[in-house]
PDB file of C-alpha atoms in Angstrom:
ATOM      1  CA  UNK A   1     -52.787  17.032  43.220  1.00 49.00           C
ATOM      2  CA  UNK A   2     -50.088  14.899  44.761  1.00 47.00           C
ATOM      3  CA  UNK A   3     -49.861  12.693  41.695  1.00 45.00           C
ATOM      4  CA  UNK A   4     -49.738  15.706  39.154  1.00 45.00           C
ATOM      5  CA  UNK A   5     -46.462  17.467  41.151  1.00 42.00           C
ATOM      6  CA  UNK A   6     -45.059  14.074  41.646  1.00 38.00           C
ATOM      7  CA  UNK A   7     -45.048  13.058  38.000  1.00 38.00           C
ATOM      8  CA  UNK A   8     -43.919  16.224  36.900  1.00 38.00           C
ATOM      9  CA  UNK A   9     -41.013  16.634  39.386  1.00 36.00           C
ATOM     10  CA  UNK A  10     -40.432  13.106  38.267  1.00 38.00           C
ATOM     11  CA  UNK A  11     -40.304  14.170  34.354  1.00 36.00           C
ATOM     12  CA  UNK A  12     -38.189  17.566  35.514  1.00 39.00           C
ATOM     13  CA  UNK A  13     -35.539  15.167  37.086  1.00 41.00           C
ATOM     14  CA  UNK A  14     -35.611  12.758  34.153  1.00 38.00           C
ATOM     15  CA  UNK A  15     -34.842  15.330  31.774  1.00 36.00           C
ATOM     16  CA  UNK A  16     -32.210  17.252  33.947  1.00 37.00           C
ATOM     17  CA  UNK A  17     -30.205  13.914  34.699  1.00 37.00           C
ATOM     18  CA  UNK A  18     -30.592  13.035  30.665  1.00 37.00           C
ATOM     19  CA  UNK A  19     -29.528  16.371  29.722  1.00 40.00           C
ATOM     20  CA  UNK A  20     -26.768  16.620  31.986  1.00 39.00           C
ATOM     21  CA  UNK A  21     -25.037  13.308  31.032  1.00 40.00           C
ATOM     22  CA  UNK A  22     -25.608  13.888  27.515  1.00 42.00           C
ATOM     23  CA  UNK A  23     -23.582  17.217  27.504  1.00 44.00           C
ATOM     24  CA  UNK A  24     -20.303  17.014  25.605  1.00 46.00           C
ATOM     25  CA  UNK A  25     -17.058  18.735  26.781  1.00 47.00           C
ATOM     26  CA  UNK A  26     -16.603  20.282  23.682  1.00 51.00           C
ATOM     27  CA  UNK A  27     -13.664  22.876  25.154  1.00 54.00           C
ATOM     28  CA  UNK A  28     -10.826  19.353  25.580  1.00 49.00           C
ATOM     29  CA  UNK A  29      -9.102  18.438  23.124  1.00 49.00           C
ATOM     30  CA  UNK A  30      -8.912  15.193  21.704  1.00 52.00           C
ATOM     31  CA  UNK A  31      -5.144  14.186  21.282  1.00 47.00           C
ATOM     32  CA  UNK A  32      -4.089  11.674  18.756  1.00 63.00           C
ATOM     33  CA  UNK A  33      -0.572  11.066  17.847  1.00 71.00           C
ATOM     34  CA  UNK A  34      -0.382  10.017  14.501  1.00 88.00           C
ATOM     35  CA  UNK A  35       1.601   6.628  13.986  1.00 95.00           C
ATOM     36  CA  UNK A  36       4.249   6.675  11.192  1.00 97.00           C
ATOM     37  CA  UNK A  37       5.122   4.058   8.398  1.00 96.00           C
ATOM     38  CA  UNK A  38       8.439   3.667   7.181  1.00 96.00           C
ATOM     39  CA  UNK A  39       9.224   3.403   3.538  1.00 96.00           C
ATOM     40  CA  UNK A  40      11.931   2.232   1.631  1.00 94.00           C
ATOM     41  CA  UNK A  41      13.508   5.023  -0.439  1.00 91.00           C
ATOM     42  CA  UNK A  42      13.115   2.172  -3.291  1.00 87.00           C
ATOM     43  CA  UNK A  43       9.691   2.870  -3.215  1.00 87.00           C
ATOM     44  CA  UNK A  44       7.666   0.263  -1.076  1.00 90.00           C
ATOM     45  CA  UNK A  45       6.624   0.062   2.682  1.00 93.00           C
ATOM     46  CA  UNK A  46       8.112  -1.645   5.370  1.00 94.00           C
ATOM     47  CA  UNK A  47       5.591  -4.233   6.032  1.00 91.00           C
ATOM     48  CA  UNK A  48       5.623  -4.530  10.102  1.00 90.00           C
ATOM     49  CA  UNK A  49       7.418  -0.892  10.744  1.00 95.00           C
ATOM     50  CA  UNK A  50       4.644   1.088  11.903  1.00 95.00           C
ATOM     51  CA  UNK A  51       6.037   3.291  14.533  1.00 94.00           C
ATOM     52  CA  UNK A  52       3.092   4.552  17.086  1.00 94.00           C
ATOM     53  CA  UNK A  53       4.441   5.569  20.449  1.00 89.00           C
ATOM     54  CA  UNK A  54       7.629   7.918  18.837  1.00 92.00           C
ATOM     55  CA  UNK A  55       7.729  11.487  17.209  1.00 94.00           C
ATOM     56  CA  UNK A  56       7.756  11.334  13.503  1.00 94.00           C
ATOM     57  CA  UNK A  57      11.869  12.672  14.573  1.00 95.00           C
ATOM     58  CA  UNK A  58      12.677  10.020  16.651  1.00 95.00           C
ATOM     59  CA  UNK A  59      11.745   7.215  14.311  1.00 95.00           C
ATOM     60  CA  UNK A  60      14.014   8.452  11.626  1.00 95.00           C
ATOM     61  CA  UNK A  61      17.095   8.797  14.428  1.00 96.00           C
ATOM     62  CA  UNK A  62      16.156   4.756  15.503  1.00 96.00           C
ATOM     63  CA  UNK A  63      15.749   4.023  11.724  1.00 96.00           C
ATOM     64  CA  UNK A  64      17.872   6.461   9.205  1.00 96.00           C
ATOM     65  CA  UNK A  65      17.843   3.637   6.556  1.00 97.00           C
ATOM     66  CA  UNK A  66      14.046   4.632   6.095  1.00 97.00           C
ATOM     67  CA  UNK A  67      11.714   7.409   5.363  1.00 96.00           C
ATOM     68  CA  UNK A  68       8.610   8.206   7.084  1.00 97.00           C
ATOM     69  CA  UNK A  69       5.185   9.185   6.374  1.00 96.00           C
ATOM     70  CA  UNK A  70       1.735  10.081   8.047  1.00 96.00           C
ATOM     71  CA  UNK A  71       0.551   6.530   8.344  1.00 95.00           C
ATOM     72  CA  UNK A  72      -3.276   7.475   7.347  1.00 94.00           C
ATOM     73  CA  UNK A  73      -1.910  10.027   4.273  1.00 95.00           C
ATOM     74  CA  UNK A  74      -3.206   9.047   1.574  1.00 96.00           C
ATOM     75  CA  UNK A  75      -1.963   6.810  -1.137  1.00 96.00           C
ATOM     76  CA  UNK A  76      -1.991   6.977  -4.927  1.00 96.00           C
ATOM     77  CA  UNK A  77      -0.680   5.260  -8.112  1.00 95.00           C
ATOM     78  CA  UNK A  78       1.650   7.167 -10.081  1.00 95.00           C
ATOM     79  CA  UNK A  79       3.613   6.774 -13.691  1.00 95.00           C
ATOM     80  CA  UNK A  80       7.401   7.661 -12.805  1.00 94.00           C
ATOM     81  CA  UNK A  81      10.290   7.990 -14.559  1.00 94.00           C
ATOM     82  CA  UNK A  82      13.852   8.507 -13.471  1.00 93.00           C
ATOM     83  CA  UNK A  83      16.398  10.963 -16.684  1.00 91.00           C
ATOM     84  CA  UNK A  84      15.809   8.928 -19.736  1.00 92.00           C
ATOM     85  CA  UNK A  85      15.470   5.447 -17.809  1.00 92.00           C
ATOM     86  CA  UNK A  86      11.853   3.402 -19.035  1.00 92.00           C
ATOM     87  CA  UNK A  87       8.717   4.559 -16.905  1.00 91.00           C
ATOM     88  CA  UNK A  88       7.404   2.584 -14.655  1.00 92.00           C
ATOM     89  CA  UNK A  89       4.652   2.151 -12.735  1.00 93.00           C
ATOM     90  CA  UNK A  90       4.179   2.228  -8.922  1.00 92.00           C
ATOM     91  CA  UNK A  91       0.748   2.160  -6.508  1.00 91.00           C
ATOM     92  CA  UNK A  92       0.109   2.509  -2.510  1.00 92.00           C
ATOM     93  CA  UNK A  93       2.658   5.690  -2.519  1.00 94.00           C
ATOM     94  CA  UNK A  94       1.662   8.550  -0.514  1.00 96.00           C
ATOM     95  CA  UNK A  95       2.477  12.062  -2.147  1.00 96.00           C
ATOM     96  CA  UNK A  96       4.807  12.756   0.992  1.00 96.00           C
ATOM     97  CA  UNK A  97       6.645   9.583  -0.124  1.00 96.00           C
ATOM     98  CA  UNK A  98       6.621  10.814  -4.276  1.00 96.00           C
ATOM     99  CA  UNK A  99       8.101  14.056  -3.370  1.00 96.00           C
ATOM    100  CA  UNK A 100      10.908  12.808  -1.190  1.00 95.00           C
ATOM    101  CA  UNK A 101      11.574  10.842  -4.402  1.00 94.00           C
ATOM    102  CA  UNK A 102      11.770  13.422  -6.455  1.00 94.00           C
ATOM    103  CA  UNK A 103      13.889  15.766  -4.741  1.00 94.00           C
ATOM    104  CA  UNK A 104      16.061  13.147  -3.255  1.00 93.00           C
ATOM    105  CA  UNK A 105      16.350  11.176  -6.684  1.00 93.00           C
ATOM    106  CA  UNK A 106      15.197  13.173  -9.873  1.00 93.00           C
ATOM    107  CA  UNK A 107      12.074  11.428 -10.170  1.00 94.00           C
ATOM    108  CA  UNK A 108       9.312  12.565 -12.266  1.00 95.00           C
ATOM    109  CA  UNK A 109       5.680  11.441 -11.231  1.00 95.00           C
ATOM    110  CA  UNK A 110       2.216  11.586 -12.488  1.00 95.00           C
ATOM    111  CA  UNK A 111      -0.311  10.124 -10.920  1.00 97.00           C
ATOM    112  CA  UNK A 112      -2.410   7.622 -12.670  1.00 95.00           C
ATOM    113  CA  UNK A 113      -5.629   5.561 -12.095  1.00 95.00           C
ATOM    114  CA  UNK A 114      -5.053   2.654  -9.962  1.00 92.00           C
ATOM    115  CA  UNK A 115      -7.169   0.437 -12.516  1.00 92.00           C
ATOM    116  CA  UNK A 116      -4.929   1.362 -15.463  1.00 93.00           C
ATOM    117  CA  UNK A 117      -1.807  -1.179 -14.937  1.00 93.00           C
ATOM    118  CA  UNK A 118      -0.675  -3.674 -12.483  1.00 93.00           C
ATOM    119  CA  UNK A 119       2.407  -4.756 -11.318  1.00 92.00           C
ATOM    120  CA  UNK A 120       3.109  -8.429 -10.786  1.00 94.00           C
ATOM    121  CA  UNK A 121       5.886 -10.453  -9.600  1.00 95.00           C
ATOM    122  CA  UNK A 122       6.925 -13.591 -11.828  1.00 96.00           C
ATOM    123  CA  UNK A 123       8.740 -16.765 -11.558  1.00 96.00           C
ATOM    124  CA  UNK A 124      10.093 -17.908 -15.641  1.00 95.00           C
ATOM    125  CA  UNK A 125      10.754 -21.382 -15.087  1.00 95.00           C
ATOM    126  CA  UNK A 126      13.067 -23.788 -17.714  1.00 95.00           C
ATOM    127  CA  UNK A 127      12.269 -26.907 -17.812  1.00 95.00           C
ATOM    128  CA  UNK A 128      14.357 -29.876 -20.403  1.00 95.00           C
ATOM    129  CA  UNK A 129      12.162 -31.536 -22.466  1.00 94.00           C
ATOM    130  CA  UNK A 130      15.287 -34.248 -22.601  1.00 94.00           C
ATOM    131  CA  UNK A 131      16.510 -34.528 -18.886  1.00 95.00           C
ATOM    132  CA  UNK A 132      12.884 -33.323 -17.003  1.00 93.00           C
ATOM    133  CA  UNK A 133      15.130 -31.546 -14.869  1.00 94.00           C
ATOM    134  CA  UNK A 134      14.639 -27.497 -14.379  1.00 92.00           C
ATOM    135  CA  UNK A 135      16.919 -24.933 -14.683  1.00 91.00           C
ATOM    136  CA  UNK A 136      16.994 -22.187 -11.997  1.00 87.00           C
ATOM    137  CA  UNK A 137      14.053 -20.107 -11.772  1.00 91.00           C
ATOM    138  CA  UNK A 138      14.378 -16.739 -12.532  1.00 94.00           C
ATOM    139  CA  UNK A 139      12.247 -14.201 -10.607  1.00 95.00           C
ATOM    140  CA  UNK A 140      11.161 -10.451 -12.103  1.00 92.00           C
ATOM    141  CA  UNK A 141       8.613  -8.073 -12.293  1.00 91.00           C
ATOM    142  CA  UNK A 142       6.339  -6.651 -14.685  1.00 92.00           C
ATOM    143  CA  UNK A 143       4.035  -4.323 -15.462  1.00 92.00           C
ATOM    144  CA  UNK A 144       1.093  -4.974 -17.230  1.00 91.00           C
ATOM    145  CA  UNK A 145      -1.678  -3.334 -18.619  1.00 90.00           C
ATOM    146  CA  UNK A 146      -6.168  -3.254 -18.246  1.00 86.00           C
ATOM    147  CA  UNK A 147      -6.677  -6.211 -21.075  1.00 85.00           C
ATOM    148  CA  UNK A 148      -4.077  -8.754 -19.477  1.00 87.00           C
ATOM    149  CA  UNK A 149      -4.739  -7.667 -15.531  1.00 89.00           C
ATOM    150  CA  UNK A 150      -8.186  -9.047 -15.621  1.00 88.00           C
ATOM    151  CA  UNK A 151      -7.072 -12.114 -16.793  1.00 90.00           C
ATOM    152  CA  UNK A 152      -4.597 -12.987 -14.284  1.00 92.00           C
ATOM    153  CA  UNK A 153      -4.298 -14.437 -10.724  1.00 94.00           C
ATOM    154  CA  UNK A 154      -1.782 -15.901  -7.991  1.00 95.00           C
ATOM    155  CA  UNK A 155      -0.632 -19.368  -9.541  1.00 94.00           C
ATOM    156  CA  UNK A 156      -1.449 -18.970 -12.870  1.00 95.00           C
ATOM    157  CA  UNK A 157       0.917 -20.544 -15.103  1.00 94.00           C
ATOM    158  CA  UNK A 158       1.357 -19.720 -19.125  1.00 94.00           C
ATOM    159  CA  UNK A 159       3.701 -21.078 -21.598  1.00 94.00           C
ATOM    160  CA  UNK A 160       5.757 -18.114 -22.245  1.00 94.00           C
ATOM    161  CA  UNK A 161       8.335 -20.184 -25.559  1.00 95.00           C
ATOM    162  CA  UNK A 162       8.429 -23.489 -26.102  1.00 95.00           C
ATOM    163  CA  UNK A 163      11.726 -24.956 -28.461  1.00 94.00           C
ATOM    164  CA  UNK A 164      12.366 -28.844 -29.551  1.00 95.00           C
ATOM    165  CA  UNK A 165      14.359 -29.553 -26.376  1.00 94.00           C
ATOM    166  CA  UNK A 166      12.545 -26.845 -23.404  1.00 95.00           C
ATOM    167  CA  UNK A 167       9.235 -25.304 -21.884  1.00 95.00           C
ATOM    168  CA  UNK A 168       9.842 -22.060 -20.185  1.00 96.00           C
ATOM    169  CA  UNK A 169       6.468 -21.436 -18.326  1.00 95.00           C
ATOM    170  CA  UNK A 170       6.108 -18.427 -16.073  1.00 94.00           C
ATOM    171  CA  UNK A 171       4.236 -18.073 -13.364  1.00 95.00           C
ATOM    172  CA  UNK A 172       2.295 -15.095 -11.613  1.00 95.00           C
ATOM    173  CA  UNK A 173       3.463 -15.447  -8.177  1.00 94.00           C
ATOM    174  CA  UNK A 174       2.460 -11.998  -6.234  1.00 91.00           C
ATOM    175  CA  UNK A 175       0.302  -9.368  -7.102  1.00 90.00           C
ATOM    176  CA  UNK A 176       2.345  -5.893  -6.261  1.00 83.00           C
TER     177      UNK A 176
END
């Protein structure tokens, strides 16, 4: 009889103590301050400016030069156009960051799938068939569509014109 009141005062105890530490506090809480990312009003991030320990406020007073967003908003590709300049293409922009553009600038945005351009940043090189020698190298950006983007990588180098006395080669240097 001993055994049978001790084993189940045991198992009563077991699953009180259980019980009891696995009860959540459901009534507190849970603070998170959301850090902020500052953007240029060009249209990119600020690699390194994440701003965690200051109101969303107080990071624009220490930093007026730069917007701010929700750092975990999320981010989209859009088609934009500014009056009757070209389109262009743009990706990683939050829609916080797209409508601060467009009512600060005139913008006009659509968004787009991510898969259906990318942007890359290019180095057009001239080199003198005669001398060896190169010319300055000229750095720009393009956009470029599905059919070429699969194509492409960091370091890949094409022959962009070739005449009797130069090579101008470009090469994809970043991936925007």
């Amino acid at each position: 009889m001993k055994t049978r009141s001790f084993t189940a005062l045991f198992l009563f105890s077991a699953v009180f103590l259980l019980s009891a530490t696995c009860n959540k506090n459901d009534d507190v809480p849970v603070v998170t301050n959301p850090c902020w990312q500052a953007f240029d009003p060009g249209g990119v991030d600020i690699n390194g400016l994440l701003i965690c320990d200051k109101t969303k406020a107080e990071a624009e007073a220490a930093w007026p030069q730069y917007w701010f967003y929700n750092a975990g908003e999320t981010k989209y590709c859009w088609k934009g156009q500014q009056g009757a300049n070209p389109f262009f293409y743009a990706s990683n922009i939050p829609e916080s960051m797209a409508d601060k553009m467009r009512s600060t600038y005139g913008y006009t945005f659509t968004k787009v799938d991510c898969s259906s351009f990318c942007n890359w940043q290019i180095l057009e090189k001239y080199k003198s068939k005669i001398t060896g020698l190169y010319k300055p190298t000229r750095m720009f950006y393009e956009t470029l569509f599905p059919d070429s983007c699969s194509k492409l990588f960091v370091g890949k180098i094409v022959t962009y014109r070739e005449t009797t006395d130069s090579l101008i080669t470009r090469e994809f240097s970043k991936k925007m």
